[in-house]
Amino acid sequence: MKAVIFDFDGLILDTETAWYDSYKEVLNNDHAFDLPLEEFVKCVGSGDESMFRYLRKELGSIFNEDVLKDKANVLHTEKVRTAKARDGVEDYLADAAEAGYKIALATSSSREWVDFHLTNLGLITYFDYLITQDDVEHIKPAPDLFLKAIEVLNIQPSEAIVFEDSLNGLIAAQKANVKTIIIPNPVTESLPFKDYHLKLQSMKEMRLGEIVKSI
């Protein structure tokens, strides 16, 4: 083991539940429409086009994508402004640093987004590399983000573990041949994860050292 690779949204900071709640609230208020979780969750860890395709089909001409995005973004900003990192995140980062592992982030979000939130959380200094949508051609479930992380870390896939909360993230890590630890959030906990190395409900459930020993 030489490195650990973390996803960001939904894993380090639960922005995903906040996004779902924000879109759900706007759609209920503007269109009396209830956004099914099973439709929203398809875009978690990837892009949001599948959700908007579904909404265009369901709502037709009354649906304005830009208006929805703007209103949801305002709500989401308020919801995550004072949000804390998920339980155990900093423990894992500190344990990884103490053990001498390289630490990378591999996220489908933008560099600006993760820079802001990691700085706000006081976690950015733990990371040796930030790999974002700005660095690759294709985001998850394509493996590009993890392949780029492996490249900059200068390691073999077998020398790292990935921490993910989404099915799209798991698929991407599997394509990159990296062992994956799944730690779902309230939005992703019912997804049909399979062929992962380990699944935990929280990073408090098992220390990083124990995970490494299990690999």
CSV table of C-alpha atoms in Angstrom, one decimal:
chain,number,residue,atom,x,y,z
A,1,MET,CA,0.0,0.0,0.0
A,2,LYS,CA,1.4,3.3,-1.1
A,3,ALA,CA,-1.6,5.6,-1.6
A,4,VAL,CA,-5.3,6.4,-0.8
A,5,ILE,CA,-7.7,8.0,-3.2
A,6,PHE,CA,-10.8,9.8,-2.0
A,7,ASP,CA,-13.9,10.9,-3.8
A,8,PHE,CA,-15.3,14.2,-2.6
A,9,ASP,CA,-19.0,14.9,-3.0
A,10,GLY,CA,-21.1,12.6,-0.8
A,11,LEU,CA,-18.0,11.0,0.7
A,12,ILE,CA,-16.0,13.8,2.4
A,13,LEU,CA,-18.8,16.3,2.5
A,14,ASP,CA,-22.4,15.1,2.0
A,15,THR,CA,-23.3,17.6,-0.8
A,16,GLU,CA,-25.4,14.9,-2.5
A,17,THR,CA,-28.2,14.8,0.1
A,18,ALA,CA,-28.2,18.6,0.0
A,19,TRP,CA,-28.5,18.6,-3.8
A,20,TYR,CA,-31.4,16.1,-3.7
A,21,ASP,CA,-33.2,18.1,-1.0
A,22,SER,CA,-32.7,21.3,-3.0
A,23,TYR,CA,-33.9,20.0,-6.3
A,24,LYS,CA,-36.8,18.3,-4.6
A,25,GLU,CA,-37.9,21.5,-2.8
A,26,VAL,CA,-37.7,23.6,-6.0
A,27,LEU,CA,-39.6,21.1,-8.1
A,28,ASN,CA,-42.3,20.7,-5.4
A,29,ASN,CA,-42.7,24.5,-5.1
A,30,ASP,CA,-42.7,25.3,-8.8
A,31,HIS,CA,-44.3,22.3,-10.4
A,32,ALA,CA,-45.9,20.3,-7.5
A,33,PHE,CA,-43.6,17.5,-8.8
A,34,ASP,CA,-41.9,14.9,-6.5
A,35,LEU,CA,-38.5,14.0,-7.7
A,36,PRO,CA,-37.9,10.3,-7.1
A,37,LEU,CA,-34.7,9.4,-5.4
A,38,GLU,CA,-34.1,6.6,-7.8
A,39,GLU,CA,-33.9,9.1,-10.7
A,40,PHE,CA,-31.7,11.6,-8.9
A,41,VAL,CA,-29.3,9.0,-7.7
A,42,LYS,CA,-28.4,8.0,-11.2
A,43,CYS,CA,-26.4,11.2,-11.6
A,44,VAL,CA,-24.6,10.9,-8.2
A,45,GLY,CA,-20.8,10.7,-8.7
A,46,SER,CA,-21.2,11.7,-12.4
A,47,GLY,CA,-23.0,14.5,-14.3
A,48,ASP,CA,-26.6,15.6,-14.0
A,49,GLU,CA,-27.7,15.1,-17.6
A,50,SER,CA,-29.7,11.9,-16.8
A,51,MET,CA,-31.8,13.7,-14.3
A,52,PHE,CA,-32.5,16.6,-16.6
A,53,ARG,CA,-33.4,14.2,-19.4
A,54,TYR,CA,-35.9,12.6,-17.1
A,55,LEU,CA,-37.4,15.9,-16.0
A,56,ARG,CA,-37.7,17.1,-19.6
A,57,LYS,CA,-39.6,13.9,-20.4
A,58,GLU,CA,-41.9,14.3,-17.3
A,59,LEU,CA,-42.5,18.0,-17.3
A,60,GLY,CA,-42.3,19.0,-20.9
A,61,SER,CA,-42.5,22.6,-21.9
A,62,ILE,CA,-43.2,23.9,-18.4
A,63,PHE,CA,-39.7,22.8,-17.3
A,64,ASN,CA,-36.9,25.4,-17.5
A,65,GLU,CA,-33.6,23.8,-16.8
A,66,ASP,CA,-31.7,27.0,-16.1
A,67,VAL,CA,-34.3,28.3,-13.7
A,68,LEU,CA,-34.2,25.0,-11.8
A,69,LYS,CA,-30.4,25.0,-11.6
A,70,ASP,CA,-30.3,28.6,-10.3
A,71,LYS,CA,-32.9,28.1,-7.6
A,72,ALA,CA,-31.5,24.7,-6.5
A,73,ASN,CA,-28.0,26.2,-6.4
A,74,VAL,CA,-29.1,29.0,-4.0
A,75,LEU,CA,-30.7,26.5,-1.7
A,76,HIS,CA,-27.8,24.1,-1.9
A,77,THR,CA,-25.3,26.9,-1.1
A,78,GLU,CA,-27.1,27.6,2.1
A,79,LYS,CA,-27.4,24.0,3.1
A,80,VAL,CA,-23.7,23.2,2.7
A,81,ARG,CA,-22.3,26.6,3.9
A,82,THR,CA,-21.9,25.4,7.5
A,83,ALA,CA,-21.9,21.6,6.9
A,84,LYS,CA,-19.2,19.5,8.5
A,85,ALA,CA,-17.1,16.7,7.0
A,86,ARG,CA,-18.6,13.3,7.4
A,87,ASP,CA,-17.7,11.3,10.5
A,88,GLY,CA,-14.2,9.9,10.5
A,89,VAL,CA,-13.0,11.7,7.4
A,90,GLU,CA,-10.2,13.7,9.1
A,91,ASP,CA,-9.2,10.6,11.1
A,92,TYR,CA,-8.6,8.7,7.8
A,93,LEU,CA,-6.7,11.6,6.3
A,94,ALA,CA,-4.5,12.0,9.4
A,95,ASP,CA,-3.9,8.2,9.7
A,96,ALA,CA,-2.9,8.1,6.0
A,97,ALA,CA,-0.5,11.0,6.4
A,98,GLU,CA,1.0,9.4,9.5
A,99,ALA,CA,1.5,6.1,7.7
A,100,GLY,CA,3.3,7.9,4.9
A,101,TYR,CA,0.7,7.2,2.2
A,102,LYS,CA,0.3,9.6,-0.7
A,103,ILE,CA,-3.2,11.1,-0.6
A,104,ALA,CA,-5.2,12.1,-3.8
A,105,LEU,CA,-8.7,13.3,-4.5
A,106,ALA,CA,-10.5,12.0,-7.7
A,107,THR,CA,-13.8,13.8,-8.2
A,108,SER,CA,-16.2,14.5,-11.1
A,109,SER,CA,-16.6,18.0,-9.7
A,110,SER,CA,-14.5,21.1,-10.7
A,111,ARG,CA,-11.2,22.2,-9.2
A,112,GLU,CA,-12.9,25.5,-8.0
A,113,TRP,CA,-15.6,23.5,-6.2
A,114,VAL,CA,-13.3,21.2,-4.3
A,115,ASP,CA,-10.7,23.9,-3.5
A,116,PHE,CA,-13.4,26.0,-1.9
A,117,HIS,CA,-14.9,23.3,0.2
A,118,LEU,CA,-11.7,21.5,1.2
A,119,THR,CA,-10.3,24.8,2.3
A,120,ASN,CA,-13.5,25.7,4.2
A,121,LEU,CA,-13.4,22.3,5.9
A,122,GLY,CA,-9.7,22.7,6.8
A,123,LEU,CA,-8.7,19.5,5.0
A,124,ILE,CA,-7.0,20.7,1.8
A,125,THR,CA,-3.4,20.5,3.2
A,126,TYR,CA,-3.8,16.7,3.6
A,127,PHE,CA,-3.9,16.2,-0.1
A,128,ASP,CA,-0.9,15.7,-2.3
A,129,TYR,CA,-3.0,15.8,-5.5
A,130,LEU,CA,-6.4,17.0,-6.6
A,131,ILE,CA,-7.7,15.3,-9.7
A,132,THR,CA,-10.9,16.9,-11.0
A,133,GLN,CA,-13.2,17.1,-14.1
A,134,ASP,CA,-10.8,19.8,-15.3
A,135,ASP,CA,-8.0,17.2,-15.7
A,136,VAL,CA,-9.7,14.5,-17.7
A,137,GLU,CA,-11.8,14.1,-20.8
A,138,HIS,CA,-14.5,11.8,-19.2
A,139,ILE,CA,-15.8,11.8,-15.7
A,140,LYS,CA,-17.1,8.8,-13.7
A,141,PRO,CA,-18.3,6.2,-14.5
A,142,ALA,CA,-15.4,6.4,-16.9
A,143,PRO,CA,-12.1,5.4,-15.2
A,144,ASP,CA,-10.2,8.5,-16.4
A,145,LEU,CA,-10.1,10.3,-13.0
A,146,PHE,CA,-8.7,7.2,-11.2
A,147,LEU,CA,-6.3,6.4,-14.0
A,148,LYS,CA,-5.0,10.0,-13.8
A,149,ALA,CA,-4.6,9.7,-10.1
A,150,ILE,CA,-2.6,6.5,-10.5
A,151,GLU,CA,-0.4,8.3,-13.0
A,152,VAL,CA,0.4,11.3,-10.9
A,153,LEU,CA,0.8,9.2,-7.8
A,154,ASN,CA,3.4,7.1,-9.8
A,155,ILE,CA,2.1,3.8,-8.4
A,156,GLN,CA,0.4,0.6,-9.7
A,157,PRO,CA,-3.4,0.2,-9.2
A,158,SER,CA,-2.7,-2.6,-6.7
A,159,GLU,CA,-0.8,-0.1,-4.5
A,160,ALA,CA,-3.8,2.1,-3.8
A,161,ILE,CA,-7.3,1.9,-2.3
A,162,VAL,CA,-10.2,4.1,-3.3
A,163,PHE,CA,-12.9,5.4,-1.0
A,164,GLU,CA,-16.3,6.0,-2.8
A,165,ASP,CA,-19.9,6.6,-1.9
A,166,SER,CA,-21.6,6.2,-5.4
A,167,LEU,CA,-22.2,3.5,-7.9
A,168,ASN,CA,-20.7,5.6,-10.7
A,169,GLY,CA,-17.6,6.0,-8.6
A,170,LEU,CA,-17.4,2.2,-7.9
A,171,ILE,CA,-17.7,1.4,-11.6
A,172,ALA,CA,-15.0,3.9,-12.4
A,173,ALA,CA,-12.6,2.5,-9.8
A,174,GLN,CA,-13.3,-1.1,-10.9
A,175,LYS,CA,-12.4,-0.1,-14.5
A,176,ALA,CA,-9.2,1.3,-13.2
A,177,ASN,CA,-8.5,-2.0,-11.3
A,178,VAL,CA,-8.3,-0.3,-7.9
A,179,LYS,CA,-9.7,-1.9,-4.7
A,180,THR,CA,-12.7,0.1,-3.5
A,181,ILE,CA,-14.1,0.8,-0.1
A,182,ILE,CA,-17.8,1.9,-0.2
A,183,ILE,CA,-19.1,4.3,2.4
A,184,PRO,CA,-22.6,5.4,1.2
A,185,ASN,CA,-24.5,8.4,2.3
A,186,PRO,CA,-28.3,8.7,2.8
A,187,VAL,CA,-28.9,9.2,-0.9
A,188,THR,CA,-26.7,6.3,-2.1
A,189,GLU,CA,-27.2,3.7,0.6
A,190,SER,CA,-29.8,1.8,-1.4
A,191,LEU,CA,-27.8,1.5,-4.6
A,192,PRO,CA,-26.9,-2.0,-5.9
A,193,PHE,CA,-23.2,-2.0,-5.0
A,194,LYS,CA,-21.3,-5.2,-5.8
A,195,ASP,CA,-17.8,-6.5,-6.3
A,196,TYR,CA,-16.3,-3.9,-3.8
A,197,HIS,CA,-13.6,-4.8,-1.3
A,198,LEU,CA,-15.5,-3.6,1.7
A,199,LYS,CA,-18.6,-1.6,2.6
A,200,LEU,CA,-18.9,0.5,5.7
A,201,GLN,CA,-21.7,2.7,7.0
A,202,SER,CA,-19.2,5.3,8.4
A,203,MET,CA,-15.5,5.8,8.6
A,204,LYS,CA,-15.9,5.5,12.3
A,205,GLU,CA,-16.8,1.9,11.8
A,206,MET,CA,-13.2,0.8,11.1
A,207,ARG,CA,-9.8,2.5,11.3
A,208,LEU,CA,-7.8,3.0,8.1
A,209,GLY,CA,-5.0,0.7,9.4
A,210,GLU,CA,-7.6,-2.2,9.8
A,211,ILE,CA,-8.8,-1.7,6.3
A,212,VAL,CA,-5.2,-1.8,4.9
A,213,LYS,CA,-4.6,-5.0,6.8
A,214,SER,CA,-7.7,-6.6,5.3
A,215,ILE,CA,-6.5,-6.0,1.7
